[in-house]
XYZ file of C-alpha atoms in Angstrom:
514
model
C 33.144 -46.117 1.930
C 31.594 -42.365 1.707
C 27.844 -41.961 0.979
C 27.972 -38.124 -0.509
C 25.051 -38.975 -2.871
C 25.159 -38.324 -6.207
C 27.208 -35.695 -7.642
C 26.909 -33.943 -10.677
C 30.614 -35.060 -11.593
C 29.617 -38.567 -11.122
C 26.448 -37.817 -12.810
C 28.833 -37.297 -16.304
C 30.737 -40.407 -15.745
C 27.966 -42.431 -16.385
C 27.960 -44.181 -19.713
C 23.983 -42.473 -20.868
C 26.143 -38.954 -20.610
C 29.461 -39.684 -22.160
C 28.602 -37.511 -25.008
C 27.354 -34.626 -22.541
C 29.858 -31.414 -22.286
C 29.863 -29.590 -19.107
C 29.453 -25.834 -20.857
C 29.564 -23.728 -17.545
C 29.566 -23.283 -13.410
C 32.709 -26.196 -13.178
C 33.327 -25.015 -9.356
C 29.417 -26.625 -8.656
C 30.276 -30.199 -9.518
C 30.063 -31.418 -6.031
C 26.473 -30.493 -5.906
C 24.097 -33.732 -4.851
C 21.627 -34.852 -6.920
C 19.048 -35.876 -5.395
C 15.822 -35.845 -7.861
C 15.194 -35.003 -11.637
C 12.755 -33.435 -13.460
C 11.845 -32.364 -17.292
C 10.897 -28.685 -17.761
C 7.602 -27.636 -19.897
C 6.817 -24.484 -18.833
C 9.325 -21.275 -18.092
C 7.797 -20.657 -14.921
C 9.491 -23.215 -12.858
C 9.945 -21.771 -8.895
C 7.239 -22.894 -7.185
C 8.462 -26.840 -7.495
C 11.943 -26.468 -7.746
C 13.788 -28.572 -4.937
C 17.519 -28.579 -3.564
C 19.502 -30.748 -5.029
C 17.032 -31.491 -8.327
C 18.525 -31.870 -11.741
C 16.070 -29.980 -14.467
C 16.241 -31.161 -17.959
C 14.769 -28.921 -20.885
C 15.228 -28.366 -24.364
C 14.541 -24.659 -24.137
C 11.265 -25.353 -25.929
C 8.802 -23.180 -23.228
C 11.365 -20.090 -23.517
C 12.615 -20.549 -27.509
C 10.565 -17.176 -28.144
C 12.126 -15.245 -25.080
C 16.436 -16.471 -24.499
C 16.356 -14.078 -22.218
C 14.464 -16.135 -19.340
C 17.124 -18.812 -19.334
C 18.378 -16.218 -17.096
C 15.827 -15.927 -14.821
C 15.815 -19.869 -14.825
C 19.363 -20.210 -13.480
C 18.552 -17.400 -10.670
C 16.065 -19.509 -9.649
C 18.218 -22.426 -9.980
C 20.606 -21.080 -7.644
C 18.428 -19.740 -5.226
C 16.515 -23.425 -5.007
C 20.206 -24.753 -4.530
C 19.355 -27.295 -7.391
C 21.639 -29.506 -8.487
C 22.154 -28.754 -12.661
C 20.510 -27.896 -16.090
C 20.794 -30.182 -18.576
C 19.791 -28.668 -21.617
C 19.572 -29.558 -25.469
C 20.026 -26.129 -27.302
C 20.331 -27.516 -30.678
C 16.360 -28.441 -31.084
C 14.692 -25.089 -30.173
C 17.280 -22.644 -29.634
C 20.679 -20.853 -31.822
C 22.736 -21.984 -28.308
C 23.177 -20.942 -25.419
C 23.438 -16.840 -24.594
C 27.129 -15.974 -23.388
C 25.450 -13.889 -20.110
C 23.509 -17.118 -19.449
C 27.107 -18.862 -18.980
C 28.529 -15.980 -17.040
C 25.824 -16.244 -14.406
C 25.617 -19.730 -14.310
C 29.286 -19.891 -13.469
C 28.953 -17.012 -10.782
C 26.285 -19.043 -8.870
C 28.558 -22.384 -9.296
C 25.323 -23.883 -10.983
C 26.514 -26.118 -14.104
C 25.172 -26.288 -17.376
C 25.316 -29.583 -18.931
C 24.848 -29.339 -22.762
C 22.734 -33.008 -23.856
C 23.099 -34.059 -27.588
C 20.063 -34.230 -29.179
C 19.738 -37.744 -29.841
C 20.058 -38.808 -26.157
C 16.620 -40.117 -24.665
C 15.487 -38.336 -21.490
C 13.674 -41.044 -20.408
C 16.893 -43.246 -20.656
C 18.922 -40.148 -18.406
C 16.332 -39.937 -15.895
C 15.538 -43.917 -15.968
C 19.781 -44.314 -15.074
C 20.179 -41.072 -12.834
C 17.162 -42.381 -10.634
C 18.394 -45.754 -10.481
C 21.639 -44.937 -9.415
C 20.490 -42.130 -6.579
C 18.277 -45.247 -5.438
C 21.258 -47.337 -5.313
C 23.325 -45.394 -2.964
C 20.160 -44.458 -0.861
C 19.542 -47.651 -0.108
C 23.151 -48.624 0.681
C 22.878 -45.421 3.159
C 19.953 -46.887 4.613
C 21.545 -50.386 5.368
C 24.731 -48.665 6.844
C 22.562 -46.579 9.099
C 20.485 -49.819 10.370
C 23.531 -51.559 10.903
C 24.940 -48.547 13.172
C 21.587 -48.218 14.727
C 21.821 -51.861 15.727
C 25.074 -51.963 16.809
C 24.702 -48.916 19.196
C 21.424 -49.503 20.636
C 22.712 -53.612 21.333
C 25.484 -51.592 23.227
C 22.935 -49.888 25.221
C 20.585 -52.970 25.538
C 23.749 -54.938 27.132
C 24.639 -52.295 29.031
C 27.936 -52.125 27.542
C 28.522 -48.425 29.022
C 28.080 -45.288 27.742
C 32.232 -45.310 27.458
C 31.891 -48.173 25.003
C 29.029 -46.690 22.727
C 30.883 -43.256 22.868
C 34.393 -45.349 22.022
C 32.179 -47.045 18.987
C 30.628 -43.302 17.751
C 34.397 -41.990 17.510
C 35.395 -44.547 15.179
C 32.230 -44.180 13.125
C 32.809 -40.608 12.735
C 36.873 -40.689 12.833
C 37.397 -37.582 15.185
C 37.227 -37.407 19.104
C 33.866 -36.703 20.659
C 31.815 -35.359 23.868
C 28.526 -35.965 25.675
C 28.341 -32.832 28.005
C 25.360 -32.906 30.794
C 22.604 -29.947 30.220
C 24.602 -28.375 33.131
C 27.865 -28.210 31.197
C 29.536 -31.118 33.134
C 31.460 -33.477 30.767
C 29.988 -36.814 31.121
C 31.760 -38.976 28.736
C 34.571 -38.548 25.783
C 36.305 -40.256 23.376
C 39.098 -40.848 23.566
C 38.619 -40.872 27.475
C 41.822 -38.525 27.665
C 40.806 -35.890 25.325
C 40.177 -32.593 27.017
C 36.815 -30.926 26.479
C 37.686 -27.994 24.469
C 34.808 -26.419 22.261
C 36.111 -24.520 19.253
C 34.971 -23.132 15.475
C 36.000 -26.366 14.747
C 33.652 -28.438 15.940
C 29.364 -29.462 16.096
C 27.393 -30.261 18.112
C 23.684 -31.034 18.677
C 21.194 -31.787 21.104
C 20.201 -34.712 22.867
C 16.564 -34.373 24.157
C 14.737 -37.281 26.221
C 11.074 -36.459 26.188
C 11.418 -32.722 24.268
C 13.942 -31.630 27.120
C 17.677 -31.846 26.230
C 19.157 -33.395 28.724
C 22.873 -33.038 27.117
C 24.863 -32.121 23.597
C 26.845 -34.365 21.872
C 29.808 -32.314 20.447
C 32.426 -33.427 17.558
C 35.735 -32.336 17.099
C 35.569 -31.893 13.520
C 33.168 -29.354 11.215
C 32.575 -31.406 7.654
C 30.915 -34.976 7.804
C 29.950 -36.958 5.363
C 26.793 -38.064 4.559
C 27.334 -41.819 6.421
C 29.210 -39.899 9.493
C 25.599 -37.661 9.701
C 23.544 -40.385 9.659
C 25.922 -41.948 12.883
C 25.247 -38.692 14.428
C 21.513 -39.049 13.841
C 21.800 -42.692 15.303
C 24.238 -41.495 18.274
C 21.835 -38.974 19.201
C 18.906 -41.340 19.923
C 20.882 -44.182 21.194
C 22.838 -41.252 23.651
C 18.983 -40.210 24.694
C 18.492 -43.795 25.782
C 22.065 -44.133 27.425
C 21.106 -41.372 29.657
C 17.654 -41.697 30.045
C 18.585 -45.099 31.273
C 21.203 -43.765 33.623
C 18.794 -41.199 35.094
C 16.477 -43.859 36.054
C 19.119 -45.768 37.833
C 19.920 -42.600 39.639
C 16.487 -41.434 40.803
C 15.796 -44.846 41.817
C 18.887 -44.975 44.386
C 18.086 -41.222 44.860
C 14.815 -42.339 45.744
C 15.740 -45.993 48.044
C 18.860 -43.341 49.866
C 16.445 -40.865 50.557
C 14.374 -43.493 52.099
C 17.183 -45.224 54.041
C 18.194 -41.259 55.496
C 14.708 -40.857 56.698
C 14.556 -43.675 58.523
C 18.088 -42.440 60.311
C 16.997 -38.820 60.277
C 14.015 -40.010 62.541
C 16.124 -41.854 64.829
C 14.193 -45.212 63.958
C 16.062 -48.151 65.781
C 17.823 -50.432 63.272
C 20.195 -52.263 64.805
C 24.563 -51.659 63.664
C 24.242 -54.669 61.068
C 21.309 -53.691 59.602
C 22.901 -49.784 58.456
C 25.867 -51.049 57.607
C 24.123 -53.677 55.154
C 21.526 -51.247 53.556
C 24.395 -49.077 53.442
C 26.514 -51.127 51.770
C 23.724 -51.968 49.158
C 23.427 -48.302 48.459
C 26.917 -47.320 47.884
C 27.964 -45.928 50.982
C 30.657 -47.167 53.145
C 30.076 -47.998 56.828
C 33.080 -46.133 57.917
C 32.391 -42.989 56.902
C 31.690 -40.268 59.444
C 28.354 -37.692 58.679
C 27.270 -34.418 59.759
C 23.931 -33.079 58.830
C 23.769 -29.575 57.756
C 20.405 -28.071 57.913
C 19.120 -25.036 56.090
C 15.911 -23.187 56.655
C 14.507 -20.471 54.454
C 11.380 -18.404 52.897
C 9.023 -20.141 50.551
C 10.486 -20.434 47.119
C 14.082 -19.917 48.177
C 15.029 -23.552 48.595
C 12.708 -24.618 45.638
C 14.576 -27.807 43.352
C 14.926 -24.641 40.795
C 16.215 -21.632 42.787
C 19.792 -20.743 42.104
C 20.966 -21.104 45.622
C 19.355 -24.928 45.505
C 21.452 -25.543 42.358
C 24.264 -23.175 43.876
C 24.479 -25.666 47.037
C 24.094 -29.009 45.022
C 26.738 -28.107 42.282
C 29.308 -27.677 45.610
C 28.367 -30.435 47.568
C 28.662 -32.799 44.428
C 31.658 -31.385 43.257
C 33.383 -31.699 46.713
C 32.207 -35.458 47.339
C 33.584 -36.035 43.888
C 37.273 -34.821 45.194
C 36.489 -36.546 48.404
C 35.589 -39.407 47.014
C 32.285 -39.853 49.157
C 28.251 -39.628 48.409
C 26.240 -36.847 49.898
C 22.668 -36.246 50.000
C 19.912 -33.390 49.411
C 16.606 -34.035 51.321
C 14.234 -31.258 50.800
C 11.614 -31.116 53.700
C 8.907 -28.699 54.470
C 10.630 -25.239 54.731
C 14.076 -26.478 54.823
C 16.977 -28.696 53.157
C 18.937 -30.955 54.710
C 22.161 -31.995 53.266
C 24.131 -35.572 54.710
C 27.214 -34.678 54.158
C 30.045 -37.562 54.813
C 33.529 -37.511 55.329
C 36.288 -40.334 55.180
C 37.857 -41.498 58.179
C 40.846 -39.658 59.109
C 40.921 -37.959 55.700
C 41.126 -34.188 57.142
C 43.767 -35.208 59.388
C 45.547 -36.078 56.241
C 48.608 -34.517 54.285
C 47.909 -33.251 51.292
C 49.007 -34.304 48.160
C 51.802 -31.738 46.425
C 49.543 -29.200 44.595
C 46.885 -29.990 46.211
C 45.044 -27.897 48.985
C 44.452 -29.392 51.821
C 40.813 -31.009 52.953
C 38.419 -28.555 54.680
C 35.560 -28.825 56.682
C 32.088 -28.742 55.269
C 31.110 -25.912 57.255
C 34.042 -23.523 55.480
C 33.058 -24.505 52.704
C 29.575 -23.877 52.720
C 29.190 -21.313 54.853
C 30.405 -18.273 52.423
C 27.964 -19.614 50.088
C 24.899 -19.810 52.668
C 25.902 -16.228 54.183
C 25.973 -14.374 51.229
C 22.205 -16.355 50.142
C 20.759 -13.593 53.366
C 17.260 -15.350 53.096
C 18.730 -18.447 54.757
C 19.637 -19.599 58.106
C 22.046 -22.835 58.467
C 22.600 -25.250 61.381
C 25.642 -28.001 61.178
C 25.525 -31.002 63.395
C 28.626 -32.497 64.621
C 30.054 -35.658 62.992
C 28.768 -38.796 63.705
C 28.556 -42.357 62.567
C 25.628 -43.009 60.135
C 23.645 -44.953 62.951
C 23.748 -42.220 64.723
C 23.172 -39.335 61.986
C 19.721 -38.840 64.144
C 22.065 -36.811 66.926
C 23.313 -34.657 64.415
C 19.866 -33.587 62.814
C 18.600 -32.503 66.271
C 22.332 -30.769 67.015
C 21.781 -29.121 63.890
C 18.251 -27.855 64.470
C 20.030 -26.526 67.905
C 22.737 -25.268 66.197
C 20.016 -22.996 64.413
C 18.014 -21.957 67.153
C 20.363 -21.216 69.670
C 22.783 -19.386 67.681
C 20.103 -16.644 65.739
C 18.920 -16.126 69.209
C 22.719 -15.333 70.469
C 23.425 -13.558 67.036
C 20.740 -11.916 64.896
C 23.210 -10.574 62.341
C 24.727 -14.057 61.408
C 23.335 -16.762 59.020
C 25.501 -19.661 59.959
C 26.552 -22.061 63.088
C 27.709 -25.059 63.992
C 26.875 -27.133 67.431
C 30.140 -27.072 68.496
C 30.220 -22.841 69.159
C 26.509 -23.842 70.660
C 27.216 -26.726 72.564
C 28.339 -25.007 75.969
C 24.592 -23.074 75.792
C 22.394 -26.167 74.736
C 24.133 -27.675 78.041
C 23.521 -24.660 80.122
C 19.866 -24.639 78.927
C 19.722 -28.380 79.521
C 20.781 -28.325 83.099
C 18.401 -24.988 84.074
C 15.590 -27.322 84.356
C 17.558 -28.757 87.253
C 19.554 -26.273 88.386
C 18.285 -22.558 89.304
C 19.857 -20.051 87.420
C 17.948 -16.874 88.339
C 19.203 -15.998 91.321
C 22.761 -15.982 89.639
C 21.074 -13.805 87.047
C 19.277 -11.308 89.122
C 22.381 -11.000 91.572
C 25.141 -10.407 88.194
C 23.064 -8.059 85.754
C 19.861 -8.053 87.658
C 20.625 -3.940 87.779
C 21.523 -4.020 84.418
C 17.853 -5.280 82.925
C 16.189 -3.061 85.111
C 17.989 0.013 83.902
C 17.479 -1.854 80.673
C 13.417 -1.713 81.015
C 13.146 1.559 82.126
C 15.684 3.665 79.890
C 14.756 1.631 76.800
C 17.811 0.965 76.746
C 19.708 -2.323 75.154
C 22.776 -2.383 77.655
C 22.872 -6.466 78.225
C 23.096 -7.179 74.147
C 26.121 -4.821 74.168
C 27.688 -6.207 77.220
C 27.034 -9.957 75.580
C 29.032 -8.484 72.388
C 31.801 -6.904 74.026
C 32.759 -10.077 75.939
C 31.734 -12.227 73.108
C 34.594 -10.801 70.587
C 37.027 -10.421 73.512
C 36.731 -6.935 74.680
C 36.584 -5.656 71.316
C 35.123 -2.302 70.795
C 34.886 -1.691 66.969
C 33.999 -5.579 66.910
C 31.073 -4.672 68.749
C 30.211 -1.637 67.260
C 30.058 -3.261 63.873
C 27.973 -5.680 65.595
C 25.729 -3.410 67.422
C 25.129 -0.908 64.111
C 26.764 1.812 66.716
C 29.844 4.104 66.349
C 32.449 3.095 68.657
C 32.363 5.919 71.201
C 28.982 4.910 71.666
C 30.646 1.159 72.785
C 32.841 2.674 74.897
C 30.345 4.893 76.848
C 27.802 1.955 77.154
C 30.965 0.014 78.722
C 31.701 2.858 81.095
C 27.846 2.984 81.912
C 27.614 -0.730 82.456
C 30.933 -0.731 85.252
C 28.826 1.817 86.793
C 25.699 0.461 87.019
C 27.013 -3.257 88.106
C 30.654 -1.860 89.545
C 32.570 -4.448 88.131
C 36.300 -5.139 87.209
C 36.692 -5.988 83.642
C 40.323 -6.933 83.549
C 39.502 -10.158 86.187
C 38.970 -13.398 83.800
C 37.053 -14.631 86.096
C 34.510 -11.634 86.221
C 34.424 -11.761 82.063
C 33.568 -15.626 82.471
C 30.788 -15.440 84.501
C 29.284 -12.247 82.590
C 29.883 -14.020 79.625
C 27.575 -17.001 80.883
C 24.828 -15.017 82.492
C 24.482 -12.326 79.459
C 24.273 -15.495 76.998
C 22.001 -16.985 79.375
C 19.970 -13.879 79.781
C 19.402 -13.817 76.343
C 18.757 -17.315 75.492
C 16.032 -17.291 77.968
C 14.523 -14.090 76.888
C 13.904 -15.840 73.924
C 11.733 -18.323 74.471
């Protein structure tokens, strides 16, 4: 059954208007009509309303024909329904321009015989546009019900979206206020937006939180009342579901702070709270941690939304839940991994798994107001070790490269052990006896001869590597080489020598650091 509301062709089926004759404007019959009203005076549009049916006998404008043409301009222009008229009373008929126009706005003229009632027309039109309203009304509570019972049983949003497509016969979408599809129906139709289709908002507390699109342009008046219903019962589908989520956003976040502070829970107890929150025991973690100016890791700044669209979108391939801790002047993201799954081949088509760190890292290098730390990967009882390797990862490498944005431990490592073991072990006379010439010519030439030296072995003995690094043309590389055998007469080509330079110059610099 269609509810379209009363039309102006139904409106001269009815047995009051048999002896009615449509005169002009045929191509508006599908107007609704939605009230009535009798004219008594010519001037008429300051109360005309869409969809109204006026009904005159021409008595206000007998003296003046003329300003049934200014009538049907304002007819047309208050999309009203029809004029029903009775010409034969006060007027000679009905003017041929008055026709003409009538027809170009599509607004018909119904001609009434005089000895039809208008109370009986308006007493029968009413009661039949009350009939069908009120049918529209009990279809519409009996979709609200059955959607919102969906939602109250926690059916799924599949199932209410499954429910809306029949209502409405055509496929439909819910898409997130990021653009993400969240649900569709069929579940195998593609999301593809065209001319074809409307869509509307979905709002939870005046914010839209999503649009619910449907593939087809003209809906009846039943399928717009389903969208009306859909809309509301969508709000509470997802208003529910973002409860659930910042609730286990909330109890994770807990849980990780807990590991992130190394408290001492005991094997059983992660793996059960773990368990509880959706994350398997097996998986393996690395923390990355990212530190940055106020404002630039804000819950709004595009790199924020940047780095949580990625890491989402990757655990979604992978299969695995991450997490996004903002702290004080930093974010720290739990990343996980399946066991084994890098070491994996993969599937035909498919490229194969990468580590977090290449796939972040382009993203956190090109943010420049950043600098970004990955632990190594550890078990989630142990996620503590990676935070602090992290935070090394950080400190250690901006002090061994000032020009990059991103490390991870494991290019660190061999310095945060060197470090480690100077409080037992002392390294200065190694230092002093190596490039202990080398800082001194350093001081007094102003000179930065030990930062070049650190480069050149660093990349391998690469001069335009460390000229790119240094800001410096490459001659100038090449004579601060030269300068440096010199000044510390040493052979370059021994691995040995290059080893040990290596160590001391990273050393050196580490140190000088502090």
């Amino acid at each position: 059954m269609k509810f379209k509301g009363l039309t102006v062709k139904d409106l001269l089926k009815l047995p009051i208007l048999k002896n009615a004759k449509l005169v002009s404007g045929d191509q508006g019959l599908d107007r609704i009509v939605r009230y009535i009203d009798i004219m008594e005076v010519p001037d008429v549009k300051d109360w005309l309303r869409e969809g109204e049916l006026i009904l005159t006998t021409g008595y206000s404008i007998r003296h003046d024909p003329k300003l049934l043409l200014d009538l049907v301009e304002q007819l047309a222009q208050a999309e009203a329904a029809a004029l029903g008229i009775k010409p034969e009373r006060f007027m000679t008929g009905i003017p041929q321009e008055v026709l003409e126009l009538s027809s170009r706005y599509e607004v018909p003229i119904i001609e009434i015989p005089n000895e039809t009632p208008y109370i009986d027309i308006t007493y029968t039109v009413m009661e039949q546009i009350l009939d069908k309203q009120a049918a529209l009304l009990r279809r519409s509570e009996e979709v609200y019900k059955t959607l919102t019972a969906l939602v109250l049983n926690n059916s799924g949003i599949q199932v209410v979206a499954d429910n809306v497509a029949e209502l409405v016969k055509c496929p439909i979408w819910i898409v997130g206020s990021g653009g993400e599809l969240l649900v569709s129906s069929p579940s195998s139709a593609p999301y593809e937006p065209s001319a074809g289709s409307r869509q509307w908002d979905v709002t939870v507390d005046k914010r839209s939180v999503g649009r619910l699109v449907v593939g087809k342009e003209e809906l009846d008046e039943l399928e717009l009342v389903c969208i009306e219903q859909a809309r509301l019962v969508f709000a509470l589908e997802l208003m529910r579901r973002k409860t659930e989520h910042d609730t286990e956003q909330r109890l994770r976040g807990s849980f990780f702070e807990e590991l992130l502070m190394g408290l001492p829970l005991s094997r059983q107890e992660v793996e059960n709270k773990a368990r509880q929150l959706g994350l398997q025991p097996d998986w393996l973690w690395e923390v990355c941690m990212i530190e940055g100016e106020d404002g630039v890791l804000d819950e709004s700044s595009p790199l924020f939304v940047k780095v949580s669209e990625l890491v989402h979108q990757e655990a979604a391939r992978r299969k695995v839940r991450c997490h996004l801790q903002l702290q004080t002047g930093r974010l720290v993201l739990l990343l996980a991994t399946a066991k084994g799954s890098l070491d994996r081949k993969p599937a035909l088509g498919r490229e194969p798994a990468r580590e977090w760190s290449e796939l972040l890292g382009p993203l956190l290098e090109q943010g420049g107001k950043v600098c970004t730390g990955f632990g190594g990967k550890r078990p989630l009882g142990e996620v503590n070790r990676s935070y602090i390797e992290a935070k090394k990862a950080i400190t250690l490498g901006a002090r061994l490269d000032k020009d990059r944005h991103t490390f991870t431990f494991d290019e660190v490592e061999m310095f945060h052990l060197l470090l480690e073991s100077s409080e037992y072990v002392q390294f200065d006379p190694l230092l002093e006896k190596k490039i202990g010439k080398l800082s001194l010519y350093d001081k007094e030439n102003g000179t930065d001869l030990i930062t070049t030296f650190y480069y050149y072995l660093a990349t391998g003995g690469s001069l335009i590597e460390t000229a790119n690094r240094m800001y410096v043309h490459r001659n100038s590389v090449k004579y601060r080489i030269d300068r440096i055998k010199e000044i510390l007469d040493i052979d370059l080509d021994n691995a040995l020598n290059r080893f040990v330079y290596y160590l001391c110059t990273a050393f050196y610099l580490l140190k000088k650091s502090d």
